[in-house]
mmCIF file of C-alpha atoms in Angstrom:
data_model
loop_
_atom_site.group_PDB
_atom_site.id
_atom_site.type_symbol
_atom_site.label_atom_id
_atom_site.label_comp_id
_atom_site.label_asym_id
_atom_site.label_seq_id
_atom_site.Cartn_x
_atom_site.Cartn_y
_atom_site.Cartn_z
ATOM 1 C CA MET A 1 -8.963 15.564 2.447
ATOM 2 C CA GLY A 2 -11.365 15.387 -0.385
ATOM 3 C CA LEU A 3 -9.218 13.186 -2.565
ATOM 4 C CA PHE A 4 -8.414 10.621 0.677
ATOM 5 C CA VAL A 5 -12.066 10.348 1.310
ATOM 6 C CA ILE A 6 -12.740 9.145 -2.356
ATOM 7 C CA GLY A 7 -10.009 6.936 -2.553
ATOM 8 C CA ALA A 8 -10.932 5.660 0.950
ATOM 9 C CA ILE A 9 -14.544 4.953 -0.507
ATOM 10 C CA SER A 10 -13.081 3.322 -3.531
ATOM 11 C CA GLY A 11 -10.552 1.187 -1.596
ATOM 12 C CA CYS A 12 -13.214 -0.081 0.896
ATOM 13 C CA TYR A 13 -15.478 -0.929 -1.726
ATOM 14 C CA GLU A 14 -12.681 -2.798 -3.897
ATOM 15 C CA CYS A 15 -11.325 -4.884 -0.807
ATOM 16 C CA PHE A 16 -15.069 -6.110 0.351
ATOM 17 C CA LYS A 17 -16.233 -6.599 -3.463
ATOM 18 C CA PRO A 18 -14.649 -10.259 -3.660
ATOM 19 C CA ILE A 19 -16.631 -11.080 -1.134
ATOM 20 C CA LEU A 20 -19.831 -10.521 -2.723
ATOM 21 C CA GLN A 21 -18.641 -12.513 -5.905
ATOM 22 C CA TRP A 22 -17.626 -15.426 -3.849
ATOM 23 C CA THR A 23 -20.973 -15.817 -2.638
ATOM 24 C CA GLU A 24 -24.608 -15.557 -3.755
ATOM 25 C CA ILE A 25 -26.081 -14.984 -0.274
ATOM 26 C CA GLY A 26 -28.530 -12.514 -0.219
ATOM 27 C CA ALA A 27 -27.957 -11.414 -4.187
ATOM 28 C CA VAL A 28 -30.839 -9.356 -5.051
ATOM 29 C CA ARG A 29 -30.950 -7.397 -8.477
ATOM 30 C CA ILE A 30 -33.353 -4.943 -9.564
ATOM 31 C CA SER A 31 -33.858 -4.397 -13.313
ATOM 32 C CA MET A 32 -32.627 -1.080 -14.874
ATOM 33 C CA GLY A 33 -34.838 -1.561 -18.121
ATOM 34 C CA ASP A 34 -33.893 -0.304 -21.302
ATOM 35 C CA GLY A 35 -33.743 3.419 -20.731
ATOM 36 C CA HIS A 36 -31.002 5.736 -20.076
ATOM 37 C CA VAL A 37 -30.189 4.351 -16.734
ATOM 38 C CA SER A 38 -29.290 0.975 -18.049
ATOM 39 C CA ARG A 39 -26.761 2.786 -20.252
ATOM 40 C CA TYR A 40 -24.656 3.955 -17.389
ATOM 41 C CA CYS A 41 -25.581 1.376 -14.482
ATOM 42 C CA GLY A 42 -26.038 -1.671 -16.395
ATOM 43 C CA PRO A 43 -29.033 -3.870 -17.217
ATOM 44 C CA SER A 44 -29.508 -4.679 -13.452
ATOM 45 C CA LEU A 45 -28.272 -3.250 -10.035
ATOM 46 C CA ASP A 46 -26.695 -5.194 -7.349
ATOM 47 C CA ILE A 47 -28.397 -4.510 -3.918
ATOM 48 C CA ARG A 48 -25.455 -5.788 -2.087
ATOM 49 C CA GLY A 49 -22.919 -3.750 -4.065
ATOM 50 C CA MET A 50 -25.107 -0.653 -3.400
ATOM 51 C CA MET A 51 -25.098 -1.616 0.221
ATOM 52 C CA LEU A 52 -21.454 -2.029 0.357
ATOM 53 C CA PHE A 53 -20.985 1.391 -1.409
ATOM 54 C CA ILE A 54 -23.252 3.029 1.329
ATOM 55 C CA VAL A 55 -21.189 1.376 4.126
ATOM 56 C CA SER A 56 -17.861 2.472 2.601
ATOM 57 C CA CYS A 57 -19.307 6.117 2.535
ATOM 58 C CA GLY A 58 -20.443 5.742 5.919
ATOM 59 C CA LEU A 59 -17.170 4.853 7.161
ATOM 60 C CA ALA A 60 -15.572 7.432 5.185
ATOM 61 C CA ALA A 61 -17.885 10.152 6.415
ATOM 62 C CA THR A 62 -17.689 9.147 10.258
ATOM 63 C CA TRP A 63 -13.874 9.505 9.833
ATOM 64 C CA VAL A 64 -14.551 13.089 8.765
ATOM 65 C CA VAL A 65 -16.662 13.822 11.479
ATOM 66 C CA PHE A 66 -14.476 12.375 14.110
ATOM 67 C CA ARG A 67 -10.856 12.837 12.710
ATOM 68 C CA ASN A 68 -9.805 15.080 15.397
ATOM 69 C CA ASP A 69 -10.986 12.550 18.132
ATOM 70 C CA PRO A 70 -8.313 11.148 20.337
ATOM 71 C CA LEU A 71 -9.938 7.930 18.721
ATOM 72 C CA GLY A 72 -10.103 9.132 15.386
ATOM 73 C CA TRP A 73 -6.521 7.488 14.387
ATOM 74 C CA ILE A 74 -8.231 4.054 14.323
ATOM 75 C CA LEU A 75 -10.317 5.024 11.161
ATOM 76 C CA LEU A 76 -7.732 6.858 9.490
ATOM 77 C CA ASP A 77 -5.867 3.345 9.604
ATOM 78 C CA LEU A 78 -8.304 1.487 8.646
ATOM 79 C CA LEU A 79 -9.118 3.761 5.685
ATOM 80 C CA GLY A 80 -5.557 4.290 4.845
ATOM 81 C CA SER A 81 -5.101 0.546 4.506
ATOM 82 C CA PHE A 82 -8.126 -0.144 2.196
ATOM 83 C CA LEU A 83 -6.802 2.869 0.056
ATOM 84 C CA LEU A 84 -3.559 1.312 -0.472
ATOM 85 C CA VAL A 85 -4.771 -2.248 -0.721
ATOM 86 C CA SER A 86 -6.653 -0.971 -3.882
ATOM 87 C CA VAL A 87 -3.544 1.002 -5.135
ATOM 88 C CA LEU A 88 -1.329 -2.108 -5.027
ATOM 89 C CA ILE A 89 -4.051 -4.269 -6.751
ATOM 90 C CA GLY A 90 -4.400 -1.930 -9.618
ATOM 91 C CA ILE A 91 -0.839 -0.725 -10.472
ATOM 92 C CA GLN A 92 1.975 -3.706 -11.119
ATOM 93 C CA VAL A 93 5.406 -2.729 -11.614
ATOM 94 C CA PRO A 94 7.245 -4.737 -14.874
ATOM 95 C CA ASN A 95 10.467 -5.816 -13.407
ATOM 96 C CA LEU A 96 12.875 -5.570 -10.655
ATOM 97 C CA LYS A 97 14.621 -2.976 -12.564
ATOM 98 C CA ALA A 98 11.636 -0.466 -12.343
ATOM 99 C CA CYS A 99 11.549 -1.252 -8.763
ATOM 100 C CA THR A 100 15.167 -0.647 -7.956
ATOM 101 C CA ILE A 101 14.906 2.764 -9.827
ATOM 102 C CA PHE A 102 11.840 3.958 -8.003
ATOM 103 C CA LEU A 103 12.632 3.022 -4.679
ATOM 104 C CA SER A 104 16.374 4.537 -5.182
ATOM 105 C CA LEU A 105 14.834 7.902 -6.384
ATOM 106 C CA LEU A 106 12.325 8.023 -3.452
ATOM 107 C CA PHE A 107 14.944 7.012 -1.088
ATOM 108 C CA ILE A 108 17.068 10.187 -2.286
ATOM 109 C CA TYR A 109 13.849 12.389 -2.171
ATOM 110 C CA ASP A 110 12.891 11.181 1.378
ATOM 111 C CA VAL A 111 16.239 11.957 2.596
ATOM 112 C CA PHE A 112 16.817 15.247 0.944
ATOM 113 C CA PHE A 113 13.339 16.877 2.347
ATOM 114 C CA VAL A 114 13.873 15.379 5.965
ATOM 115 C CA PHE A 115 17.739 16.132 6.409
ATOM 116 C CA ILE A 116 18.262 18.749 3.861
ATOM 117 C CA THR A 117 15.785 21.057 3.751
ATOM 118 C CA PRO A 118 16.100 22.247 7.384
ATOM 119 C CA LEU A 119 19.038 23.743 6.293
ATOM 120 C CA PHE A 120 17.101 26.088 4.212
ATOM 121 C CA THR A 121 13.928 26.761 6.232
ATOM 122 C CA LYS A 122 13.790 29.712 8.978
ATOM 123 C CA ASP A 123 12.620 27.549 11.748
ATOM 124 C CA GLY A 124 14.771 24.654 10.839
ATOM 125 C CA GLN A 125 11.923 22.388 10.488
ATOM 126 C CA SER A 126 11.984 20.008 7.458
ATOM 127 C CA VAL A 127 9.326 20.544 4.681
ATOM 128 C CA MET A 128 8.363 17.138 4.822
ATOM 129 C CA MET A 129 7.572 16.920 8.340
ATOM 130 C CA THR A 130 5.734 20.463 7.917
ATOM 131 C CA VAL A 131 3.787 18.978 4.986
ATOM 132 C CA ALA A 132 2.876 15.680 6.795
ATOM 133 C CA THR A 133 1.836 17.254 10.078
ATOM 134 C CA GLY A 134 0.540 20.447 9.304
ATOM 135 C CA GLY A 135 3.336 22.383 11.087
ATOM 136 C CA TYR A 136 3.118 20.910 14.744
ATOM 137 C CA ASP A 137 4.913 17.993 16.632
ATOM 138 C CA PRO A 138 3.084 14.727 16.420
ATOM 139 C CA THR A 139 4.735 13.686 19.240
ATOM 140 C CA ARG A 140 3.261 16.084 21.283
ATOM 141 C CA ASP A 141 -0.319 15.832 19.509
ATOM 142 C CA SER A 142 -2.902 15.269 22.421
ATOM 143 C CA GLY A 143 -5.919 14.966 19.708
ATOM 144 C CA SER A 144 -7.323 18.140 20.523
ATOM 145 C CA GLY A 145 -7.899 18.717 16.805
ATOM 146 C CA LEU A 146 -6.558 22.511 16.879
ATOM 147 C CA ARG A 147 -5.004 22.025 13.604
ATOM 148 C CA GLU A 148 -5.953 20.439 10.382
ATOM 149 C CA VAL A 149 -3.544 17.188 8.953
ATOM 150 C CA ILE A 150 -3.291 16.270 5.580
ATOM 151 C CA PRO A 151 -4.343 12.562 6.078
ATOM 152 C CA ALA A 152 -1.336 10.934 4.199
ATOM 153 C CA ALA A 153 -0.020 8.725 7.034
ATOM 154 C CA PHE A 154 -0.700 6.424 9.348
ATOM 155 C CA LYS A 155 -1.096 7.305 13.108
ATOM 156 C CA VAL A 156 0.646 5.120 15.738
ATOM 157 C CA PRO A 157 -0.126 5.919 18.931
ATOM 158 C CA HIS A 158 2.479 5.349 21.890
ATOM 159 C CA ILE A 159 1.856 3.369 24.618
ATOM 160 C CA PRO A 160 0.903 5.702 27.764
ATOM 161 C CA THR A 161 3.142 5.694 30.720
ATOM 162 C CA GLY A 162 0.369 4.764 33.101
ATOM 163 C CA ALA A 163 -1.729 2.359 31.255
ATOM 164 C CA LEU A 164 -3.936 1.769 34.090
ATOM 165 C CA CYS A 165 -4.585 5.560 34.912
ATOM 166 C CA GLU A 166 -8.402 6.604 34.634
ATOM 167 C CA ASP A 167 -7.455 9.181 31.620
ATOM 168 C CA LEU A 168 -5.945 6.868 29.423
ATOM 169 C CA PHE A 169 -7.128 8.691 26.413
ATOM 170 C CA ASP A 170 -6.870 12.062 27.566
ATOM 171 C CA ASP A 171 -3.050 12.629 26.467
ATOM 172 C CA ILE A 172 -2.355 10.378 23.378
ATOM 173 C CA SER A 173 0.994 11.131 21.420
ATOM 174 C CA TYR A 174 1.702 9.633 18.001
ATOM 175 C CA SER A 175 4.279 8.532 15.517
ATOM 176 C CA LEU A 176 3.672 8.958 11.874
ATOM 177 C CA LEU A 177 4.381 6.321 9.097
ATOM 178 C CA GLY A 178 3.568 7.782 5.594
ATOM 179 C CA PHE A 179 1.524 6.181 3.102
ATOM 180 C CA GLY A 180 4.563 5.947 0.568
ATOM 181 C CA ASP A 181 6.656 4.171 3.277
ATOM 182 C CA VAL A 182 3.924 1.355 2.922
ATOM 183 C CA MET A 183 2.965 1.650 -0.864
ATOM 184 C CA VAL A 184 6.280 1.823 -2.302
ATOM 185 C CA PRO A 185 7.706 -1.450 -0.497
ATOM 186 C CA GLY A 186 4.292 -3.043 -1.542
ATOM 187 C CA PHE A 187 4.762 -2.694 -5.191
ATOM 188 C CA LEU A 188 8.316 -4.519 -4.719
ATOM 189 C CA ILE A 189 6.682 -7.101 -2.528
ATOM 190 C CA SER A 190 3.620 -7.358 -4.784
ATOM 191 C CA TYR A 191 5.859 -7.988 -7.552
ATOM 192 C CA LEU A 192 8.051 -10.624 -6.312
ATOM 193 C CA ARG A 193 4.679 -12.472 -5.282
ATOM 194 C CA ALA A 194 3.593 -12.389 -8.832
ATOM 195 C CA PHE A 195 6.793 -13.760 -9.945
ATOM 196 C CA GLU A 196 6.802 -16.739 -7.621
ATOM 197 C CA LEU A 197 3.213 -17.616 -8.937
ATOM 198 C CA VAL A 198 4.140 -17.470 -12.487
ATOM 199 C CA THR A 199 7.260 -19.159 -12.003
ATOM 200 C CA LYS A 200 5.592 -21.883 -9.846
ATOM 201 C CA ILE A 201 8.200 -21.822 -6.897
ATOM 202 C CA ARG A 202 7.802 -21.329 -2.975
ATOM 203 C CA PRO A 203 7.760 -17.631 -1.373
ATOM 204 C CA VAL A 204 11.147 -17.590 -1.087
ATOM 205 C CA TYR A 205 11.192 -13.870 -2.262
ATOM 206 C CA SER A 206 7.926 -12.269 -0.879
ATOM 207 C CA VAL A 207 7.999 -13.806 2.605
ATOM 208 C CA PRO A 208 11.777 -12.635 3.267
ATOM 209 C CA ALA A 209 11.036 -9.090 1.842
ATOM 210 C CA LEU A 210 8.284 -9.021 4.020
ATOM 211 C CA PHE A 211 10.206 -9.704 7.142
ATOM 212 C CA ALA A 212 13.340 -7.227 5.784
ATOM 213 C CA TYR A 213 10.358 -4.481 5.822
ATOM 214 C CA LEU A 214 9.244 -5.194 9.209
ATOM 215 C CA MET A 215 12.776 -5.357 10.235
ATOM 216 C CA SER A 216 13.577 -1.890 8.783
ATOM 217 C CA LEU A 217 10.287 -0.463 10.542
ATOM 218 C CA VAL A 218 11.563 -1.682 13.659
ATOM 219 C CA ILE A 219 15.040 -0.094 13.207
ATOM 220 C CA THR A 220 13.495 3.184 12.039
ATOM 221 C CA THR A 221 11.434 3.229 15.086
ATOM 222 C CA VAL A 222 14.719 2.462 17.397
ATOM 223 C CA ALA A 223 16.466 5.519 15.441
ATOM 224 C CA LEU A 224 13.220 7.710 16.122
ATOM 225 C CA ILE A 225 13.475 6.932 19.550
ATOM 226 C CA PHE A 226 17.151 7.567 20.310
ATOM 227 C CA MET A 227 17.613 10.509 17.906
ATOM 228 C CA ARG A 228 14.381 12.186 19.237
ATOM 229 C CA THR A 229 13.831 13.634 15.579
ATOM 230 C CA GLY A 230 11.558 12.486 12.618
ATOM 231 C CA GLN A 231 13.298 9.832 10.573
ATOM 232 C CA PRO A 232 12.805 9.210 6.690
ATOM 233 C CA ALA A 233 11.645 5.313 6.872
ATOM 234 C CA LEU A 234 12.759 5.054 3.196
ATOM 235 C CA LEU A 235 16.302 5.689 4.503
ATOM 236 C CA TYR A 236 16.158 2.294 6.235
ATOM 237 C CA ILE A 237 13.654 0.587 4.053
ATOM 238 C CA VAL A 238 15.081 0.610 0.786
ATOM 239 C CA PRO A 239 18.655 -0.715 1.507
ATOM 240 C CA ILE A 240 17.252 -3.690 3.646
ATOM 241 C CA LEU A 241 14.467 -4.530 1.265
ATOM 242 C CA LEU A 242 16.793 -4.194 -1.855
ATOM 243 C CA ALA A 243 19.922 -5.920 -0.297
ATOM 244 C CA THR A 244 17.574 -9.086 0.825
ATOM 245 C CA VAL A 245 15.951 -9.241 -2.670
ATOM 246 C CA PHE A 246 19.148 -9.099 -4.595
ATOM 247 C CA VAL A 247 21.079 -11.511 -2.321
ATOM 248 C CA ILE A 248 18.315 -13.994 -2.583
ATOM 249 C CA ALA A 249 18.108 -13.331 -6.069
ATOM 250 C CA TRP A 250 21.884 -13.984 -6.467
ATOM 251 C CA ARG A 251 22.160 -16.963 -4.586
ATOM 252 C CA ARG A 252 19.305 -18.722 -6.451
ATOM 253 C CA ARG A 253 20.661 -17.460 -9.827
ATOM 254 C CA GLU A 254 17.299 -15.720 -10.777
ATOM 255 C CA LEU A 255 18.558 -12.070 -10.650
ATOM 256 C CA SER A 256 18.546 -12.015 -14.507
ATOM 257 C CA SER A 257 14.704 -13.126 -14.334
ATOM 258 C CA LEU A 258 13.639 -10.811 -11.750
ATOM 259 C CA TRP A 259 15.685 -7.857 -13.245
ATOM 260 C CA ARG A 260 14.162 -7.869 -16.755
ATOM 261 C CA GLY A 261 10.512 -9.058 -15.346
ATOM 262 C CA ASN A 262 8.455 -9.827 -18.261
ATOM 263 C CA LEU A 263 5.872 -11.729 -16.685
ATOM 264 C CA VAL A 264 4.083 -12.795 -19.560
ATOM 265 C CA GLU A 265 6.752 -14.504 -21.011
ATOM 266 C CA LEU A 266 7.703 -16.546 -17.935
ATOM 267 C CA TYR A 267 4.145 -17.572 -17.701
ATOM 268 C CA ARG A 268 3.987 -18.690 -21.366
ATOM 269 C CA SER A 269 7.466 -20.616 -20.834
ATOM 270 C CA HIS A 270 6.498 -22.491 -17.497
ATOM 271 C CA HIS A 271 2.447 -23.030 -18.403
ATOM 272 C CA GLY A 272 3.288 -23.871 -22.067
ATOM 273 C CA CYS A 273 0.760 -21.447 -23.379
ATOM 274 C CA GLU A 274 1.202 -19.179 -26.278
ATOM 275 C CA THR A 275 -1.646 -16.624 -25.238
ATOM 276 C CA LEU A 276 -2.689 -15.333 -21.933
ATOM 277 C CA PRO A 277 -5.384 -17.398 -19.950
ATOM 278 C CA HIS A 278 -8.243 -15.177 -20.806
ATOM 279 C CA ASP A 279 -7.286 -15.361 -24.417
ATOM 280 C CA LYS A 280 -7.151 -19.125 -24.529
ATOM 281 C CA PRO A 281 -9.327 -20.922 -22.096
ATOM 282 C CA SER A 282 -7.313 -24.456 -22.739
ATOM 283 C CA CYS A 283 -4.310 -22.772 -20.785
ATOM 284 C CA ASP A 284 -4.286 -23.217 -16.848
ATOM 285 C CA GLU A 285 -6.229 -20.320 -15.695
ATOM 286 C CA ASP A 286 -5.178 -18.590 -12.625
ATOM 287 C CA PRO A 287 -7.480 -15.560 -11.772
ATOM 288 C CA ILE A 288 -4.897 -14.344 -9.131
ATOM 289 C CA LEU A 289 -2.326 -13.559 -12.291
ATOM 290 C CA GLN A 290 -5.084 -12.510 -14.754
ATOM 291 C CA GLN A 291 -4.365 -8.429 -13.748
ATOM 292 C CA ASN A 292 -0.925 -8.657 -13.217
ATOM 293 C CA LEU A 293 -0.218 -10.471 -16.758
ATOM 294 C CA SER A 294 -2.607 -7.945 -18.477
ATOM 295 C CA GLN A 295 -0.910 -4.948 -17.331
ATOM 296 C CA GLN A 296 2.500 -6.658 -18.200
ATOM 297 C CA GLU A 297 1.252 -7.125 -21.727
ATOM 298 C CA VAL A 298 0.345 -3.700 -22.132
ATOM 299 C CA LEU A 299 3.588 -2.470 -20.517
ATOM 300 C CA THR A 300 5.768 -4.503 -22.987
ATOM 301 C CA ALA A 301 3.574 -4.111 -25.976
#
């Protein structure tokens, strides 16, 4: 829980930090002088940044207090979204080959721990479900908070049968979607978007991949309803997502470029630059690609 709180605070701060960079409204800085404080905090302190940090801590603290409340899932999902966005911003996969290997290994991992481990446990419960839910069935969770749950999944509430009943939130059941089931496909989709920006093409990969991901979630939900047991989401996400990307890349004759990756070389060939934008001001600067290209240069060095 502690790691989630720290990650949520950092993610919330990183997600809203660009807003402070885009506008100077309300910008107030306090000089830190020339002492030891300035060595760690910089020559000045941004009041807006400090307020954003306080708000981020407040959101995380509110979730900690009300995490077992029937409506605590709202803050959990919100903070989880901030956390995953910050991870996707900070980590860039090098090419489609790495994405495919990564997704395939996690596909095997997910299937094994959901379908195979029940054969070796005394109660017939999968290790994945036990760890993710704290040992209870989330579909019967009424929000009473009798058992602590690891904050590693989004909680999606089921629609109550009596939507107009007076006690609408007294008995809510949930489905769980692991953070990994969102983050791992996000690595692939973010790489595809970076490839599109580098090669100056329309979003012919990222948009279809996003729709394929949403379709796989719908199929997962249908399987969950009909089989009445926890489903490994990656069992449906990985084949549908990879098949969509490979078919489009094959039809466009760009499979080789996607497979090898190397966004740095692609950027140079398409923009006529010999160095990265931040190394040579005369090149066409694209701030969206700065971080991705820098990480690619480190990976290919």
